[in-house]
Coordinates of C-alpha atoms in Angstrom, one line a residue:
M231 CA 154.5 86.0 145.3
D232 CA 152.9 84.0 142.5
S233 CA 151.4 86.0 139.8
G234 CA 149.1 83.2 138.7
I235 CA 150.3 83.7 135.2
L236 CA 154.1 83.6 135.2
P237 CA 155.5 80.9 137.4
H238 CA 158.9 81.8 139.0
R239 CA 159.5 78.2 140.3
N240 CA 158.7 74.7 139.4
R241 CA 155.1 73.8 140.2
N242 CA 154.1 70.6 141.9
L243 CA 151.0 69.1 140.4
G244 CA 149.8 65.9 142.1
G245 CA 153.2 65.2 143.4
V246 CA 154.8 65.5 139.9
A247 CA 157.3 68.3 139.5
V248 CA 156.7 70.3 136.3
T249 CA 160.0 71.7 134.9
N250 CA 159.1 72.1 131.2
T251 CA 158.9 75.8 130.5
V252 CA 158.1 75.5 126.8
P253 CA 154.4 76.3 127.3
I254 CA 155.4 79.4 129.2
D255 CA 157.6 80.6 126.4
K256 CA 154.8 80.0 123.9
F257 CA 152.6 82.0 126.2
Y258 CA 155.0 85.0 126.0
D259 CA 155.2 84.7 122.3
W260 CA 151.5 84.8 122.1
L261 CA 151.4 87.9 124.2
V262 CA 153.8 89.6 121.8
Q263 CA 151.7 88.8 118.8
G264 CA 148.2 88.7 120.4
P265 CA 145.4 91.1 120.0
A266 CA 145.2 94.5 121.6
P267 CA 143.9 95.6 124.0
D268 CA 143.5 92.2 125.6
C269 CA 147.2 91.3 125.6
D270 CA 148.1 94.8 126.8
R271 CA 145.7 94.5 129.7
I272 CA 147.0 91.0 130.6
C273 CA 150.6 92.3 130.6
A274 CA 149.6 95.4 132.6
A275 CA 147.9 93.3 135.3
A276 CA 150.7 90.8 135.5
L277 CA 153.3 93.6 135.6
A278 CA 151.6 95.1 138.6
Q279 CA 152.1 91.8 140.6
A280 CA 155.2 90.3 139.1
E281 CA 158.5 89.8 140.9
P282 CA 161.6 91.6 139.3
T283 CA 162.7 88.6 137.2
W284 CA 159.4 88.2 135.5
A285 CA 158.7 91.9 135.4
E286 CA 161.7 92.4 133.2
R287 CA 160.4 89.8 130.8
I288 CA 157.0 91.3 130.7
E289 CA 158.5 94.7 130.0
R290 CA 160.4 93.2 127.0
V291 CA 157.1 91.8 125.8
L292 CA 155.5 95.2 126.0
L293 CA 158.5 96.8 124.3
R294 CA 157.7 94.7 121.2
R295 CA 154.1 95.9 121.1
G296 CA 152.3 99.1 120.1
E297 CA 151.4 102.5 121.7
Q298 CA 149.0 101.1 124.3
A299 CA 151.6 98.7 125.5
W300 CA 154.2 101.4 125.6
C301 CA 151.8 103.6 127.6
V302 CA 152.0 100.9 130.3
L303 CA 155.8 101.1 130.3
I304 CA 155.7 104.9 130.5
G305 CA 153.3 104.7 133.4
R306 CA 156.1 102.9 135.4
Y307 CA 159.0 104.8 133.8
A308 CA 160.9 105.3 137.1
A309 CA 161.1 101.5 137.7
L310 CA 162.2 100.6 134.1
S311 CA 165.6 99.1 133.5
E312 CA 168.1 101.1 131.5
D313 CA 167.9 98.6 128.7
V314 CA 164.2 99.1 128.4
K315 CA 164.6 102.9 128.4
V316 CA 167.1 102.6 125.6
G317 CA 164.7 100.5 123.7
L318 CA 162.0 103.2 124.1
Q319 CA 164.4 105.8 122.8
A320 CA 165.0 103.8 119.6
N321 CA 161.5 104.7 118.3
P322 CA 160.9 108.4 119.1
A323 CA 157.5 108.6 117.4
Q324 CA 156.0 105.7 119.3
L325 CA 157.6 106.9 122.5
Q326 CA 156.1 110.4 122.2
A327 CA 152.7 108.9 121.3
A328 CA 152.9 106.7 124.5
I329 CA 153.9 109.7 126.6
A330 CA 150.9 111.7 125.3
L331 CA 148.6 108.9 126.4
A332 CA 150.2 108.4 129.8
V333 CA 150.1 112.1 130.7
K334 CA 146.3 111.8 130.6
S335 CA 146.2 108.7 132.9
G336 CA 143.8 108.7 135.8
S337 CA 146.6 107.8 138.1
H338 CA 148.7 110.7 139.4
E339 CA 151.6 108.2 139.8
E340 CA 151.4 107.3 136.1
R341 CA 151.1 110.9 135.1
G342 CA 154.2 111.6 137.2
N343 CA 156.1 108.9 135.4
A344 CA 155.0 110.3 132.1
L345 CA 156.5 113.6 133.1
L346 CA 159.8 111.8 134.0
A347 CA 159.9 110.3 130.5
L348 CA 159.1 113.7 129.0
E349 CA 161.9 115.3 131.0
A350 CA 164.3 112.7 129.9
D351 CA 163.5 113.1 126.2
L352 CA 162.4 116.8 126.0
P353 CA 160.5 116.4 122.7
L354 CA 159.3 120.0 121.7
R355 CA 156.3 118.6 119.9
L356 CA 154.8 117.5 123.2
A357 CA 155.3 120.8 125.0
Y358 CA 151.6 121.5 124.4
L359 CA 150.8 118.9 127.1
L360 CA 152.5 120.8 129.9
P361 CA 150.1 123.8 130.6
A362 CA 147.4 121.3 131.6
V363 CA 149.8 119.3 133.8
L364 CA 150.9 122.5 135.5
R365 CA 147.4 122.5 137.1
D366 CA 147.6 118.8 138.1
P367 CA 146.1 118.0 141.5
S368 CA 149.4 116.5 142.6
P369 CA 151.9 119.2 143.8
E370 CA 154.8 116.9 142.8
N371 CA 153.5 116.6 139.2
R372 CA 153.1 120.4 139.0
L373 CA 156.7 120.8 140.1
R374 CA 157.8 118.3 137.5
A375 CA 155.8 120.0 134.8
G376 CA 157.3 123.4 135.6
R377 CA 160.8 121.9 135.7
T378 CA 160.3 120.2 132.3
L379 CA 158.9 123.3 130.7
R380 CA 162.0 125.3 131.8
K381 CA 164.3 122.5 130.5
M382 CA 162.6 122.5 127.2
A383 CA 163.0 126.3 126.9
S384 CA 166.7 126.0 127.7
A385 CA 167.2 123.2 125.2
L386 CA 165.4 125.3 122.5
L387 CA 167.7 128.3 123.2
D388 CA 170.8 126.1 123.2
R389 CA 169.8 124.6 119.8
A390 CA 171.8 126.3 117.0
A391 CA 169.9 128.0 114.3
P392 CA 170.0 126.3 110.9
D393 CA 173.1 127.0 108.8
P394 CA 172.6 130.0 106.4
Q395 CA 173.0 127.5 103.5
A396 CA 170.2 125.3 104.9
G397 CA 167.1 124.9 102.8
P398 CA 163.9 126.9 103.4
Q399 CA 162.1 123.9 104.9
E400 CA 164.7 123.4 107.6
R401 CA 164.7 127.1 108.4
R402 CA 160.9 127.2 108.5
A403 CA 160.8 124.1 110.8
H404 CA 163.1 125.9 113.2
E405 CA 160.9 128.9 113.2
Q406 CA 157.8 126.9 113.7
D407 CA 159.3 125.1 116.7
R408 CA 160.0 128.5 118.4
E409 CA 156.6 129.9 117.5
Q410 CA 154.7 126.8 118.8
F411 CA 156.7 126.8 122.0
V412 CA 156.0 130.5 122.6
E413 CA 152.3 129.7 122.4
V414 CA 152.8 127.1 125.1
L415 CA 154.6 129.6 127.2
D416 CA 151.8 132.1 126.7
E417 CA 149.2 129.6 128.0
A418 CA 151.4 128.7 130.9
L419 CA 151.9 132.4 131.7
R420 CA 148.2 133.2 131.5
T421 CA 147.4 130.5 134.0
F422 CA 150.3 131.3 136.4
D423 CA 147.9 132.3 139.3
L424 CA 146.5 128.8 139.1
H425 CA 149.8 126.8 139.4
F426 CA 152.3 129.4 140.7
R427 CA 155.3 127.6 139.2
V428 CA 158.1 130.1 139.1
E429 CA 160.0 128.0 136.5
V430 CA 157.4 129.1 134.0
L431 CA 158.1 132.8 134.7
E432 CA 161.8 132.4 134.3
A433 CA 161.3 130.6 130.9
C434 CA 159.0 133.4 129.8
L435 CA 161.6 136.0 130.6
W436 CA 164.0 134.3 128.2
F437 CA 161.4 134.7 125.4
A438 CA 160.4 138.3 126.3
R439 CA 160.8 139.5 122.8
Q440 CA 158.6 136.8 121.3
L441 CA 155.9 137.2 124.0
G442 CA 156.0 141.0 123.8
E443 CA 152.9 142.7 125.3
R444 CA 151.5 139.3 126.4
L445 CA 154.3 139.1 129.0
W446 CA 154.0 142.7 130.1
G447 CA 150.2 142.5 130.3
V448 CA 150.6 139.7 133.0
L449 CA 153.5 141.2 134.8
G450 CA 151.8 144.6 135.0
S451 CA 148.4 143.2 136.1
R452 CA 147.3 144.0 139.6
R453 CA 145.2 140.8 139.6
S454 CA 148.3 138.6 139.1
R455 CA 151.2 137.9 141.5
A456 CA 153.5 137.2 138.5
G457 CA 155.1 140.7 138.6
L458 CA 155.8 140.4 142.3
V459 CA 157.3 136.9 141.9
V460 CA 159.6 138.1 139.1
S461 CA 160.8 141.0 141.3
E462 CA 161.6 138.6 144.1
H463 CA 163.6 136.2 142.0
F464 CA 165.0 138.8 139.6
Y465 CA 168.6 138.8 140.9
D466 CA 168.6 135.0 141.3
W467 CA 167.7 134.6 137.6
N468 CA 170.3 137.1 136.4
S469 CA 172.0 135.4 133.3
P470 CA 172.8 136.3 129.7
R471 CA 169.5 134.8 128.7
L472 CA 167.7 137.8 130.3
A473 CA 169.2 140.3 127.9
G474 CA 166.1 140.7 125.8
F475 CA 163.9 140.9 128.9
L476 CA 166.1 143.5 130.5
L477 CA 166.1 145.7 127.4
S478 CA 162.4 145.4 126.9
A479 CA 161.9 146.2 130.6
L480 CA 163.5 149.6 130.0
E481 CA 160.4 150.5 128.0
Q482 CA 158.1 149.7 131.0
P483 CA 157.3 152.2 133.7
G484 CA 158.8 151.4 137.1
W485 CA 161.4 148.8 135.8
T486 CA 164.2 151.1 134.7
P487 CA 166.1 151.5 138.1
T488 CA 166.2 147.8 138.9
V489 CA 167.1 146.8 135.3
A490 CA 169.8 149.5 135.1
N491 CA 171.4 148.2 138.3
V492 CA 171.6 144.7 136.8
L493 CA 172.9 145.8 133.4
R494 CA 175.5 148.0 134.9
T495 CA 177.3 145.0 136.4
W496 CA 177.4 142.9 133.2
K497 CA 181.0 142.4 132.0
S498 CA 181.6 138.8 131.1
A499 CA 182.0 137.9 127.4
E500 CA 178.8 135.8 127.5
Q501 CA 176.8 138.7 129.0
I502 CA 178.2 141.3 126.5
A503 CA 177.6 139.0 123.6
A504 CA 174.0 138.5 124.7
L505 CA 173.6 142.3 125.0
L506 CA 175.0 142.9 121.5
R507 CA 172.7 140.3 120.0
E508 CA 169.8 142.5 121.1
T509 CA 171.1 145.6 119.4
S510 CA 167.8 146.1 117.5
Y511 CA 166.3 147.3 120.8
L512 CA 168.3 150.5 120.3
E513 CA 165.7 151.5 117.8
S514 CA 163.4 152.3 120.7
P515 CA 163.6 155.9 121.9
Q516 CA 162.7 154.7 125.5
V517 CA 165.6 152.2 125.5
R518 CA 168.1 154.8 124.2
A519 CA 167.0 157.3 126.9
A520 CA 167.1 154.7 129.6
L521 CA 170.7 153.6 128.7
L522 CA 171.9 157.1 129.7
L523 CA 170.9 156.2 133.2
I524 CA 173.3 153.2 133.3
H525 CA 176.2 155.3 134.6
R526 CA 179.7 154.0 134.1
P527 CA 178.7 150.4 133.0
Q528 CA 181.4 147.7 133.4
W529 CA 180.5 146.2 130.0
F530 CA 184.0 146.0 128.3
S531 CA 186.2 146.1 131.4
E532 CA 187.1 142.4 131.3
L533 CA 187.5 142.1 127.5
D534 CA 190.7 142.6 125.5
A535 CA 191.2 145.8 123.6
E536 CA 189.9 144.5 120.3
L537 CA 187.1 142.3 121.7
H538 CA 188.5 139.1 120.4
A539 CA 186.4 137.2 123.0
L540 CA 183.2 138.3 121.2
P541 CA 181.9 136.7 117.9
A542 CA 183.1 138.8 114.9
E543 CA 179.6 139.5 113.7
L544 CA 178.8 141.2 117.1
R545 CA 181.8 143.4 117.5
V546 CA 180.6 146.0 115.1
H547 CA 177.7 146.9 117.4
A548 CA 179.9 147.6 120.5
P549 CA 180.7 151.3 119.5
R550 CA 177.0 152.1 119.2
W551 CA 176.3 150.9 122.8
V552 CA 179.2 152.9 124.1
R553 CA 177.9 156.0 122.4
L554 CA 174.4 155.6 123.9
A555 CA 175.2 154.4 127.4
G556 CA 176.0 156.5 130.4
Y557 CA 179.8 156.5 130.0
T558 CA 181.7 159.6 130.9
S559 CA 183.1 161.5 127.9
D560 CA 186.6 160.4 128.7
Q561 CA 185.5 156.7 128.9
R562 CA 183.6 157.0 125.7
I563 CA 186.4 158.6 123.8
L564 CA 189.0 156.1 125.2
L565 CA 187.0 153.1 124.1
L566 CA 186.0 154.4 120.7
T567 CA 189.5 155.7 119.9
G568 CA 191.0 152.3 120.6
W569 CA 188.5 150.6 118.4
A570 CA 189.0 153.1 115.6
R571 CA 192.5 151.6 115.3
A572 CA 191.5 148.0 115.7
G573 CA 192.5 145.3 113.2
D574 CA 188.9 144.2 112.7
P575 CA 187.6 146.5 109.9
K576 CA 183.9 146.2 111.0
L577 CA 184.8 147.2 114.6
R578 CA 186.9 150.0 113.2
R579 CA 184.1 151.2 111.0
G580 CA 181.6 151.1 113.9
A581 CA 183.9 153.2 116.1
V582 CA 184.4 155.8 113.4
Y583 CA 180.7 156.1 112.8
A584 CA 180.2 156.5 116.6
L585 CA 182.9 159.2 116.8
A586 CA 181.5 161.0 113.8
D587 CA 178.1 161.2 115.5
L588 CA 179.5 162.6 118.8
E589 CA 180.5 165.9 117.2
I590 CA 182.7 167.1 120.1
P591 CA 186.3 168.3 119.8
E592 CA 187.7 165.2 121.4
A593 CA 185.9 163.0 118.9
V594 CA 187.1 165.0 115.9
A595 CA 190.7 164.8 117.3
A596 CA 190.3 161.0 117.5
L597 CA 189.0 160.9 113.9
R598 CA 192.1 162.8 112.7
Q599 CA 194.2 159.9 113.8
A600 CA 192.2 157.5 111.6
T601 CA 192.3 159.3 108.3
T602 CA 195.2 157.5 106.7
G603 CA 194.6 154.9 104.0
D604 CA 192.3 154.5 101.1
S605 CA 189.6 152.2 102.6
P606 CA 186.0 153.3 102.7
V607 CA 186.3 153.9 106.4
A608 CA 189.3 156.1 106.0
R609 CA 187.6 158.1 103.2
F610 CA 184.5 158.5 105.4
T611 CA 186.8 159.7 108.3
R612 CA 188.4 162.3 106.1
W613 CA 185.0 163.5 104.9
C614 CA 183.9 163.9 108.5
V615 CA 187.0 165.8 109.5
H616 CA 186.6 168.1 106.5
A617 CA 182.9 168.6 107.2
H618 CA 183.8 169.6 110.8
D619 CA 186.6 171.9 109.8
S620 CA 184.5 173.6 107.2
G621 CA 181.4 173.8 109.3
L622 CA 179.4 172.2 106.5
L623 CA 177.2 169.1 106.5
R624 CA 178.0 168.3 110.2
R625 CA 174.6 167.0 110.9
S626 CA 174.5 165.1 107.6
A627 CA 177.7 163.3 108.6
G628 CA 176.2 162.3 112.0
A629 CA 173.0 161.2 110.4
A630 CA 174.8 159.2 107.8
A631 CA 176.9 157.5 110.5
E632 CA 173.8 156.7 112.6
A633 CA 172.0 155.3 109.5
A634 CA 175.0 153.1 108.6
A635 CA 175.4 151.8 112.1
Q636 CA 171.7 150.9 112.2
A637 CA 171.9 149.2 108.8
A638 CA 174.8 147.1 110.0
H639 CA 172.6 145.1 112.4
A640 CA 169.1 145.1 111.1
D641 CA 166.8 146.1 108.3
A642 CA 167.3 149.8 108.4
P643 CA 164.1 151.8 108.4
D644 CA 163.3 153.9 105.4
R645 CA 164.1 157.1 107.3
D646 CA 167.7 156.1 107.6
F647 CA 168.0 155.7 103.8
G648 CA 166.6 159.1 103.4
L649 CA 169.1 160.7 105.8
V650 CA 172.1 159.2 103.9
W651 CA 170.5 159.9 100.5
Q652 CA 169.8 163.5 101.2
A653 CA 173.3 164.0 102.7
C654 CA 174.7 162.6 99.5
R655 CA 172.5 164.9 97.4
R656 CA 173.7 167.9 99.3
A657 CA 177.4 167.0 99.4
E658 CA 179.8 168.5 96.8
P659 CA 180.7 165.9 94.1
A660 CA 184.3 165.8 95.2
S661 CA 183.3 164.9 98.8
R662 CA 180.5 162.5 98.0
G663 CA 182.6 159.4 97.9
P664 CA 182.3 158.2 101.5
L665 CA 178.5 158.6 101.4
L666 CA 178.4 156.6 98.2
E667 CA 180.3 153.9 100.0
L668 CA 177.7 153.9 102.7
L669 CA 174.8 153.6 100.2
R670 CA 176.7 150.8 98.4
E671 CA 177.6 148.9 101.6
H672 CA 173.9 148.7 102.6
A673 CA 172.4 148.6 99.1
R674 CA 170.9 145.2 99.8
V675 CA 169.2 146.4 102.9
W676 CA 167.8 149.4 101.2
R677 CA 167.2 147.7 97.9
H678 CA 163.5 148.7 97.6
R679 CA 164.3 152.4 98.2
L680 CA 167.2 152.4 95.7
A681 CA 164.9 150.8 93.1
A682 CA 162.3 153.5 93.8
S683 CA 165.0 156.2 93.2
F684 CA 165.3 155.0 89.6
R685 CA 161.7 156.0 89.1
S686 CA 161.9 159.3 91.0
P687 CA 160.5 162.3 89.2
D688 CA 163.7 164.2 90.0
P689 CA 166.4 163.5 87.5
R690 CA 169.0 164.1 90.2
D691 CA 167.7 161.1 92.1
R692 CA 167.8 158.9 88.9
A693 CA 171.4 160.0 88.1
L694 CA 172.6 159.4 91.7
A695 CA 170.9 156.0 91.7
V696 CA 173.0 155.0 88.6
Q697 CA 176.1 156.2 90.3
V698 CA 175.4 154.3 93.5
V699 CA 174.9 150.9 91.7
G700 CA 177.9 151.4 89.4
T701 CA 179.9 148.5 90.8
V702 CA 180.4 144.9 89.6
E703 CA 178.5 143.6 92.7
L704 CA 175.5 145.9 92.5
A705 CA 175.0 146.5 88.8
P706 CA 173.5 143.0 88.1
L707 CA 171.0 143.4 91.0
F708 CA 169.6 146.7 89.5
R709 CA 170.2 145.9 85.8
R710 CA 166.5 146.2 84.9
D711 CA 166.2 149.5 86.7
V712 CA 169.2 150.8 84.8
E713 CA 168.0 149.5 81.5
A714 CA 164.7 151.3 82.0
L715 CA 166.7 154.6 82.0
R716 CA 167.8 154.1 78.5
D717 CA 164.5 155.7 77.6
D718 CA 164.8 158.5 80.2
P719 CA 163.5 161.9 79.1
V720 CA 166.7 163.5 80.3
E721 CA 169.6 162.9 77.9
A722 CA 172.2 163.1 80.7
V723 CA 170.5 160.3 82.6
R724 CA 170.2 158.2 79.5
R725 CA 174.0 158.6 78.8
L726 CA 174.9 157.6 82.4
A727 CA 172.7 154.6 82.2
Q728 CA 174.3 153.5 78.9
I729 CA 177.8 154.0 80.2
L730 CA 177.0 151.7 83.2
L731 CA 175.3 149.1 81.0
T732 CA 178.2 149.1 78.6
A733 CA 180.8 148.9 81.3
T734 CA 179.1 145.9 83.1
S735 CA 177.9 143.9 80.1
S736 CA 181.3 142.4 79.6
R737 CA 184.7 142.6 81.2
K738 CA 186.1 142.7 77.6
L739 CA 183.6 145.2 76.5
L740 CA 186.0 147.2 74.3
D741 CA 187.1 144.0 72.5
D742 CA 183.6 143.8 71.1
S743 CA 183.0 146.8 68.9
A744 CA 179.3 146.1 68.9
A745 CA 179.3 147.1 72.6
L746 CA 179.9 150.7 71.5
S747 CA 178.8 150.7 67.9
A748 CA 175.4 150.2 66.3
D749 CA 176.8 148.3 63.3
G750 CA 179.7 146.3 64.6
A751 CA 183.4 146.8 63.7
G752 CA 184.1 149.6 61.2
G753 CA 181.5 152.0 59.9
P754 CA 180.6 155.3 61.4
G755 CA 180.0 153.9 64.9
A756 CA 183.3 152.2 65.4
V757 CA 185.7 153.3 68.2
P758 CA 189.2 154.2 67.0
E759 CA 191.9 152.0 68.5
T760 CA 193.7 154.8 70.3
I761 CA 190.5 155.9 72.1
R762 CA 189.6 152.3 72.8
G763 CA 192.9 151.8 74.7
E764 CA 192.3 154.8 76.9
L765 CA 188.6 154.2 77.4
Q766 CA 188.9 150.5 78.5
P767 CA 190.6 151.1 81.9
L768 CA 188.3 154.0 82.7
L769 CA 185.2 151.9 82.1
S770 CA 186.8 149.1 84.2
M771 CA 187.2 151.5 87.1
L772 CA 183.5 152.4 86.9
A773 CA 182.6 148.8 86.8
D774 CA 184.6 147.6 89.8
G775 CA 183.9 150.7 92.0
S776 CA 187.5 151.8 92.2
A777 CA 186.9 155.2 90.5
G778 CA 186.8 157.2 93.8
G779 CA 184.4 160.1 93.5
D780 CA 183.4 158.7 90.0
L781 CA 182.5 162.1 88.5
E782 CA 186.0 162.9 87.2
V783 CA 186.2 159.5 85.6
I784 CA 182.8 160.0 84.0
A785 CA 183.9 163.3 82.7
R786 CA 187.0 161.7 81.1
V787 CA 184.8 159.0 79.6
R788 CA 182.5 161.6 78.2
R789 CA 185.4 163.5 76.5
L790 CA 186.6 160.3 74.9
L791 CA 183.1 159.4 73.7
Q792 CA 182.9 162.9 72.2
Q793 CA 186.1 162.2 70.3
A794 CA 184.8 158.9 69.2
Y795 CA 181.3 160.0 68.1
G796 CA 182.0 163.6 67.2
A797 CA 179.7 166.6 67.2
E798 CA 176.6 164.4 67.8
T799 CA 177.8 163.8 71.4
Q800 CA 178.9 167.3 71.9
A801 CA 175.4 168.6 71.4
Q802 CA 174.3 166.5 74.3
T803 CA 177.2 167.2 76.6
G804 CA 175.9 170.5 78.0
E805 CA 172.8 168.9 79.3
T806 CA 174.8 166.0 80.8
Q807 CA 177.1 168.3 82.6
A808 CA 174.3 170.4 84.0
T809 CA 172.4 167.4 85.3
E810 CA 175.5 165.9 86.9
S811 CA 176.2 169.2 88.6
R812 CA 172.7 169.3 90.0
A813 CA 172.9 165.7 91.0

């Protein structure tokens, strides 16, 4: 066929064969540089009639032009050569602009080709186009739109989160991509009964946490078929990506039996990792109650004893799931006891916390096996065993363990800080060490509550706050709060604050007599060399947190300061001792 514009053979004009193609080449050059939209329309009309050889040349002409020309190419995306497709990919911004134009074409074939281009590239910034195409008159286009939306959702979930060292702009861009895509899902979900694309529902289940009540409002509506469709496809869609949906479903009436049957069978490393990533759902009383209905789950049956197949940051949560799920007592003790001896300190810590909160003889027996050593976990274990044997503070131990376990995976609620703080307040000074370790370990999570304790009207809170932050890592974070206590109305609190500030102001603090003297070396405020030599290691112990229960070390520091400063300090010692005993 002759296009009338682009000859594909020599013409015969008046018996003279025309073989010179120079005018044709000039014509193509003009089409590349010529005005829009005229040249775009000429190329589009020619492309619709041209044979393959000339079609490829017209496509290359269009590839060198702007958005309108590229819209012509997108409209016939399925017929494009691979070279032209690669050329389109080289300019993502113009490609996406052309797709956005082609999706709105009056031709259902061109809209379908635009969806093919969208499916091949999956630019998240164009996801907003899909809800409208889901309602396209063409069934084939509706299918493509649903399939593309699901692929975009999958690509977004597969995309790694920014590195923790990434800048705020990169992190915010990642968050915005997710937020905007969730809005697209919301619109596609609300219009489900107009397009009935099941791919949309599956993608929405993957983002159940972000959609929240918007998802459950549709699934629970009697006017929508969405809930029925989900129940029909539920087992076919079973995958680790459903973890958030399954746990949120435990809060919804009528879903628990079905969800429990699915969760009970999860046992692969990918499924368990997905479950542990959703540990924050355990804050829900409905979820915790429903987990008891998951009898004898298979969760850790295919994993090694120390859970090496799971990411290290997730292992710490495993004991809490075992404690709350419907395991038999023997199964629960067997798993937790093994983890309490694990090489991973975080997993070991989580297992000890879970055992401490069980408060049954078998759990205490397991704890006795983990009391050796001088780590924070070992000291906490000894404290729990002692509390059980003495019958004192048993509930405080369990509350502290639960609070610490919660703080390990999320911003712990204020009530958890209160549980640990009050347990520490009630504990005898000699047995307070493990609870101090818990408060220090999660000090950054509870930072605002610790800062408020420095301003508490109760001097026992203020004194305890100083003791909690008395480490090299924490003292700089709370230095202003400690400095404010130098003017505290209670002398004992002022003295504790001054000891901490002195101990952390310099690692060579006793080499600088000004640190302990008002007028430098010599004079009435100078510290004798013999006292200096004994005082320096004690203050270093307070500074690096290796002082154990701390109070004995503080008492020794006080006695040395009495010797250094004489009767002036002795007059204040009685009040210091009384406040420390109360605290």
